[in-house]
Coordinates of C-alpha atoms and ligand atoms in Angstrom, one line a residue:
M1 CA -127.9 -11.8 -213.8
S2 CA -127.5 -9.2 -212.1
V3 CA -129.9 -5.5 -211.6
I4 CA -127.1 -3.0 -213.5
M5 CA -127.3 0.0 -211.0
N6 CA -128.2 3.3 -213.3
G7 CA -126.0 5.8 -211.7
K8 CA -126.2 8.1 -214.9
E9 CA -130.4 8.3 -214.7
V10 CA -130.1 8.5 -210.8
A11 CA -128.0 11.1 -210.9
Q12 CA -130.3 12.9 -213.7
K13 CA -133.3 12.6 -210.9
V14 CA -130.6 14.3 -208.5
R15 CA -130.6 16.9 -210.5
D16 CA -133.9 17.7 -211.6
E17 CA -135.0 17.8 -207.7
L18 CA -132.0 19.9 -207.1
K19 CA -133.1 22.5 -210.3
K20 CA -136.4 22.9 -208.8
E21 CA -135.1 23.9 -205.8
V22 CA -132.4 26.0 -207.2
S23 CA -135.3 27.8 -209.3
N24 CA -137.6 28.4 -205.9
L25 CA -134.5 29.9 -203.9
K26 CA -133.8 32.5 -207.4
D27 CA -137.4 33.3 -207.0
Q28 CA -136.6 34.1 -203.3
G29 CA -134.0 36.4 -204.9
K30 CA -131.1 34.0 -203.5
I31 CA -128.8 33.4 -206.7
L32 CA -126.3 30.0 -205.8
K33 CA -122.7 30.6 -206.6
F34 CA -120.1 27.7 -206.5
A35 CA -116.3 28.4 -207.0
V36 CA -113.4 25.9 -208.2
I37 CA -110.1 26.2 -208.3
M38 CA -107.5 24.3 -210.5
V39 CA -103.6 24.8 -209.8
G40 CA -101.8 23.5 -212.6
D41 CA -102.5 22.1 -216.1
N42 CA -104.0 18.5 -215.3
S43 CA -106.3 16.9 -218.0
A44 CA -108.0 14.7 -215.8
S45 CA -108.7 17.4 -213.7
K46 CA -109.9 19.9 -216.5
I47 CA -112.6 17.3 -217.8
Y48 CA -113.7 17.0 -214.0
I49 CA -114.1 20.4 -213.5
K50 CA -115.7 20.7 -217.2
N51 CA -118.3 17.9 -215.5
K52 CA -118.9 20.0 -212.8
S53 CA -119.9 23.3 -214.5
K54 CA -121.8 21.7 -216.6
A55 CA -124.2 20.4 -214.0
C56 CA -124.5 23.4 -212.3
E57 CA -125.6 25.1 -215.5
E58 CA -127.9 22.4 -215.9
V59 CA -129.0 22.7 -211.9
G60 CA -129.1 26.6 -212.2
I61 CA -126.0 27.3 -210.3
D62 CA -123.2 30.2 -210.9
C63 CA -119.8 28.6 -211.2
E64 CA -116.5 30.9 -211.4
E65 CA -113.8 28.7 -212.1
Y66 CA -110.1 30.2 -211.1
I67 CA -107.5 28.6 -213.2
L68 CA -104.1 29.1 -211.0
D69 CA -100.8 28.6 -212.0
A70 CA -98.6 25.4 -211.4
N71 CA -95.8 27.5 -210.2
I72 CA -98.0 29.2 -207.6
Q73 CA -97.2 29.8 -203.5
M74 CA -99.3 28.5 -201.2
Q75 CA -100.0 31.8 -199.8
E76 CA -101.7 32.6 -202.9
L77 CA -103.4 29.8 -202.7
L78 CA -104.7 30.5 -199.2
D79 CA -105.7 34.1 -199.7
L80 CA -107.9 33.4 -202.5
I81 CA -109.1 30.7 -200.3
K82 CA -109.3 33.3 -197.6
K83 CA -110.9 35.9 -200.3
L84 CA -113.6 33.2 -201.4
N85 CA -114.7 32.1 -197.8
N86 CA -115.5 36.0 -197.0
R87 CA -117.3 36.6 -200.1
N88 CA -121.0 36.4 -198.5
D89 CA -122.4 35.7 -202.8
I90 CA -120.1 32.0 -202.9
H91 CA -121.8 28.9 -201.2
G92 CA -119.8 26.5 -201.9
I93 CA -116.3 26.1 -202.7
L94 CA -113.9 23.0 -204.1
L95 CA -110.2 22.8 -204.1
Q96 CA -109.6 19.9 -207.3
S97 CA -107.0 17.6 -206.0
P98 CA -104.2 16.9 -207.4
I99 CA -102.4 20.3 -207.0
P100 CA -98.9 20.3 -207.3
K101 CA -96.3 18.7 -204.9
H102 CA -94.9 22.1 -203.3
L103 CA -98.3 22.8 -201.8
D104 CA -99.5 21.8 -199.1
I105 CA -103.0 20.3 -199.9
D106 CA -103.8 19.8 -196.3
E107 CA -103.4 23.0 -195.2
A108 CA -105.3 24.1 -198.4
F109 CA -108.6 21.9 -197.4
R110 CA -108.2 23.2 -193.8
T111 CA -108.2 26.7 -194.7
I112 CA -112.0 26.2 -196.9
A113 CA -114.5 27.3 -194.3
P114 CA -116.3 24.0 -193.1
E115 CA -119.5 25.5 -194.2
K116 CA -118.8 26.1 -197.9
D117 CA -116.7 22.7 -197.9
V118 CA -118.9 21.2 -200.0
D119 CA -116.3 18.6 -200.9
G120 CA -116.2 17.1 -196.9
F121 CA -112.8 17.6 -196.6
N122 CA -111.9 20.1 -194.3
P123 CA -110.9 18.2 -190.7
V124 CA -114.1 19.9 -189.3
N125 CA -116.6 17.7 -191.7
V126 CA -114.3 14.8 -191.5
G127 CA -115.1 14.4 -187.9
K128 CA -118.2 15.6 -188.0
L129 CA -118.8 12.3 -190.5
C130 CA -116.9 10.3 -188.0
L131 CA -119.2 11.3 -185.2
G132 CA -122.0 11.1 -187.1
Q133 CA -123.0 14.8 -186.9
D134 CA -124.8 16.2 -190.0
G135 CA -122.2 18.2 -191.6
F136 CA -120.7 17.5 -195.4
I137 CA -119.9 14.2 -197.0
A138 CA -117.4 13.6 -199.5
C139 CA -119.5 13.6 -202.9
T140 CA -118.4 9.9 -203.7
P141 CA -119.3 8.2 -200.5
L142 CA -122.3 9.9 -200.7
G143 CA -123.0 9.4 -204.3
V144 CA -123.0 5.5 -203.3
M145 CA -125.3 5.9 -200.4
K146 CA -127.9 7.4 -202.2
L147 CA -127.4 4.7 -205.0
L148 CA -127.7 1.9 -202.3
E149 CA -131.3 3.6 -200.7
E150 CA -132.6 4.2 -204.5
Y151 CA -132.2 0.4 -205.2
N152 CA -133.9 -0.4 -201.8
I153 CA -130.4 -2.1 -200.9
D154 CA -130.8 -3.3 -196.7
I155 CA -127.4 -2.1 -195.2
E156 CA -128.0 -2.3 -191.7
G157 CA -126.4 -5.8 -190.5
K158 CA -124.7 -6.4 -193.5
N159 CA -121.1 -7.3 -194.3
A160 CA -120.0 -4.4 -195.9
V161 CA -116.4 -4.6 -197.6
V162 CA -114.2 -1.8 -198.7
I163 CA -111.2 -1.7 -200.5
G164 CA -109.0 1.3 -200.8
R165 CA -108.4 3.8 -198.0
S166 CA -107.8 6.8 -199.8
N167 CA -109.2 10.4 -197.5
I168 CA -111.6 11.2 -200.4
V169 CA -113.2 7.7 -201.1
G170 CA -112.3 5.1 -198.8
K171 CA -112.0 6.4 -195.3
P172 CA -115.6 8.3 -195.6
M173 CA -116.9 5.4 -197.4
L174 CA -116.0 3.0 -194.6
Q175 CA -117.9 5.7 -192.2
C176 CA -121.0 6.3 -193.9
L177 CA -121.8 2.5 -194.2
L178 CA -120.9 1.9 -190.4
N179 CA -123.2 5.0 -189.5
K180 CA -126.0 2.7 -191.6
N181 CA -125.2 0.2 -189.6
A182 CA -122.8 -2.4 -191.4
T183 CA -120.3 -4.1 -190.3
V184 CA -117.6 -2.7 -191.9
T185 CA -114.0 -4.2 -193.4
I186 CA -111.6 -1.9 -195.3
C187 CA -108.8 -3.6 -196.8
H188 CA -105.4 -2.1 -198.9
S189 CA -102.5 -2.6 -200.4
K190 CA -101.3 -4.4 -197.0
T191 CA -104.2 -6.7 -196.6
S192 CA -103.0 -9.9 -196.4
N193 CA -106.0 -12.0 -196.5
L194 CA -108.3 -10.0 -198.8
L195 CA -110.3 -13.0 -200.9
E196 CA -111.2 -14.1 -197.3
V197 CA -112.5 -10.5 -196.5
T198 CA -114.6 -10.3 -200.3
K199 CA -115.6 -13.7 -200.0
N200 CA -117.8 -12.7 -196.8
A201 CA -119.0 -9.3 -198.0
D202 CA -122.5 -8.5 -198.8
I203 CA -121.5 -5.7 -200.0
I204 CA -117.8 -4.6 -201.6
V205 CA -117.0 -0.7 -202.7
A206 CA -114.0 -0.9 -204.7
A207 CA -112.0 2.1 -204.5
V208 CA -108.4 1.0 -205.7
G209 CA -107.8 2.2 -208.5
K210 CA -107.0 -0.6 -210.7
E211 CA -108.6 -2.5 -213.9
K212 CA -110.6 -5.6 -213.5
F213 CA -109.0 -5.7 -210.2
L214 CA -112.6 -7.2 -208.7
K215 CA -113.2 -10.8 -210.1
A216 CA -115.6 -13.1 -210.0
D217 CA -114.1 -15.6 -207.9
M218 CA -113.2 -13.2 -205.6
I219 CA -117.3 -12.4 -204.3
K220 CA -120.0 -14.6 -203.1
D221 CA -123.3 -15.4 -205.0
G222 CA -125.4 -12.5 -204.9
A223 CA -123.6 -9.9 -203.7
V224 CA -123.8 -6.3 -204.3
I225 CA -121.1 -4.3 -206.2
I226 CA -119.9 -0.6 -206.3
D227 CA -117.4 0.1 -208.8
V228 CA -115.8 3.2 -207.6
G229 CA -112.5 3.1 -210.0
I230 CA -112.0 5.1 -213.0
N231 CA -109.3 3.9 -215.1
R232 CA -108.2 5.2 -217.9
L233 CA -106.9 2.7 -220.9
E234 CA -104.7 3.3 -223.9
N235 CA -107.7 3.3 -226.2
G236 CA -109.0 6.4 -224.5
T237 CA -111.9 4.4 -223.1
I238 CA -112.3 4.0 -219.3
C239 CA -112.8 0.8 -217.1
G240 CA -113.9 0.3 -213.7
D241 CA -112.2 -2.1 -210.6
V242 CA -114.4 -4.6 -211.3
D243 CA -114.1 -7.4 -214.3
F244 CA -117.7 -6.4 -214.8
E245 CA -118.9 -9.0 -217.5
N246 CA -117.9 -11.6 -215.1
V247 CA -119.1 -10.4 -212.3
K248 CA -122.2 -9.0 -213.2
E249 CA -123.4 -13.1 -213.5
K250 CA -122.8 -13.7 -209.7
A251 CA -123.7 -10.1 -208.1
S252 CA -127.2 -9.5 -207.5
Y253 CA -126.6 -5.7 -207.8
I254 CA -123.4 -4.3 -209.7
T255 CA -122.9 -0.7 -211.0
P256 CA -121.6 0.1 -214.1
V257 CA -118.4 2.4 -215.4
P258 CA -119.1 4.8 -216.8
G259 CA -122.9 5.5 -215.8
G260 CA -122.3 4.5 -212.5
V261 CA -120.6 6.1 -209.4
G262 CA -119.3 8.8 -211.6
P263 CA -122.3 10.8 -212.6
M264 CA -123.7 10.4 -209.1
T265 CA -120.4 12.1 -207.5
V266 CA -121.5 15.4 -209.6
A267 CA -124.6 15.1 -208.4
M268 CA -123.6 14.9 -204.9
L269 CA -122.0 17.9 -205.5
M270 CA -124.5 19.7 -206.9
S271 CA -126.5 18.6 -204.1
N272 CA -124.1 19.8 -201.4
I273 CA -124.0 23.3 -203.0
V274 CA -127.6 23.4 -202.5
K275 CA -127.2 22.6 -198.7
A276 CA -124.1 25.3 -198.0
S277 CA -126.8 28.0 -199.6
K278 CA -129.2 26.8 -196.6
Ligands
LIG301 P1 -106.0 6.0 -204.3 O1 -104.9 5.4 -205.3 O2 -106.0 6.7 -203.3 O3 -106.0 4.8 -203.0 C1 -106.3 3.8 -204.2 C2 -106.4 2.4 -202.2 O4 -106.3 1.3 -203.1 C3 -105.3 2.6 -201.6 O5 -106.0 2.7 -200.3 C4 -104.6 1.5 -201.6 O6 -104.3 1.0 -200.3 C5 -105.7 0.3 -202.2 N1 -104.8 -0.9 -203.1 C6 -104.3 -0.4 -203.8 N2 -103.6 -1.5 -204.2 C7 -104.5 -2.7 -203.5 C8 -104.5 -4.2 -203.3 N3 -103.9 -4.9 -204.3 N4 -105.8 -4.7 -202.7 C9 -106.3 -4.3 -201.8 N5 -106.1 -2.6 -201.8 C10 -105.0 -2.2 -202.8 O7 -107.2 6.3 -204.9 P2 -108.5 7.0 -205.0 O8 -108.3 8.5 -204.9 O9 -109.1 6.3 -203.7 O10 -109.6 6.1 -206.1 C11 -109.7 4.9 -206.2 C12 -110.6 5.1 -207.9 O11 -111.6 5.2 -207.8 C13 -109.5 5.5 -208.6 O12 -109.6 4.6 -209.8 C14 -110.1 6.8 -209.0 O13 -109.7 7.3 -210.3 C15 -111.5 6.3 -209.2 N6 -112.2 7.6 -208.0 C16 -113.4 7.9 -208.4 C17 -114.6 8.3 -208.3 C18 -115.9 8.8 -208.9 O14 -116.4 9.7 -209.3 N7 -116.4 8.0 -209.5 C19 -114.1 9.8 -207.2 C20 -112.8 9.6 -206.9 C21 -111.7 8.7 -206.8

């Protein structure tokens, strides 16, 4: 039987602390403001943006939303980002992905000023993470690290396995664990010996995007299991990448979906905005 890691509770604690900090800044005359850009009409993105602006409201951060037409040209998007870069009253900028295929998301991320890049996707911040320098770290891996810290889980010297190599989760996750001295293996769709790797893992972070992908027979007894996956089922509910009911009998710690990594991602965005204001 494992400890269920309560991301909802830890995220609330983080937001409560940030709320106090934001209120102190307000007393000193500093109003925090965050800009979020969405291009096109994506229903999942709309939910994410709603959650982010709700969290901003709770913490006391002003939020400006820019919903752009799906057919805009790249130049219009870049012009908006540059305008927001130049505004002293905006502390953080986030471009919600995905954006329509005809637009170059890499160029857009490159254009967000590194000091306002609260999502940590500008190559300057990605480079800083790789070099172990202070910068902005992508919110999901940062949230996972915060959860591990809150539950006092040892990372140093442990075998950590990340399943998934996306730029927004897998790769920065690998780097975060490495920076805490874990021995990290990253697996992906072309990995041929996944079972061999996961069976030896002390910590597994699943970021695959396939429901119940990680089964109980793929892990060793007592492993720490972090489920990043958000898979929408036909009945409207969401489920993670881990076969929770069976894996929880074997793991020492496990995150649920919902209520695990998801709320931590939003809390870490708030934390990055406060950091950017400094
Ligand atoms: P992605 O599709 O970009 O990447 C998926 C990764 O899984 C790829 O690197 C791929 O190589 C790997 N993969 C696919 N099949 C595999 C297999 N059979 N064996 C091993 N690896 C395999 O997805 P992403 O953006 O990294 O997101 C992953 C999941 O996390 C999704 O469910 C997404 O919704 C969720 N997510 C959650 C949060 C959060 O806040 N909790 C944030 C971002 C993403």
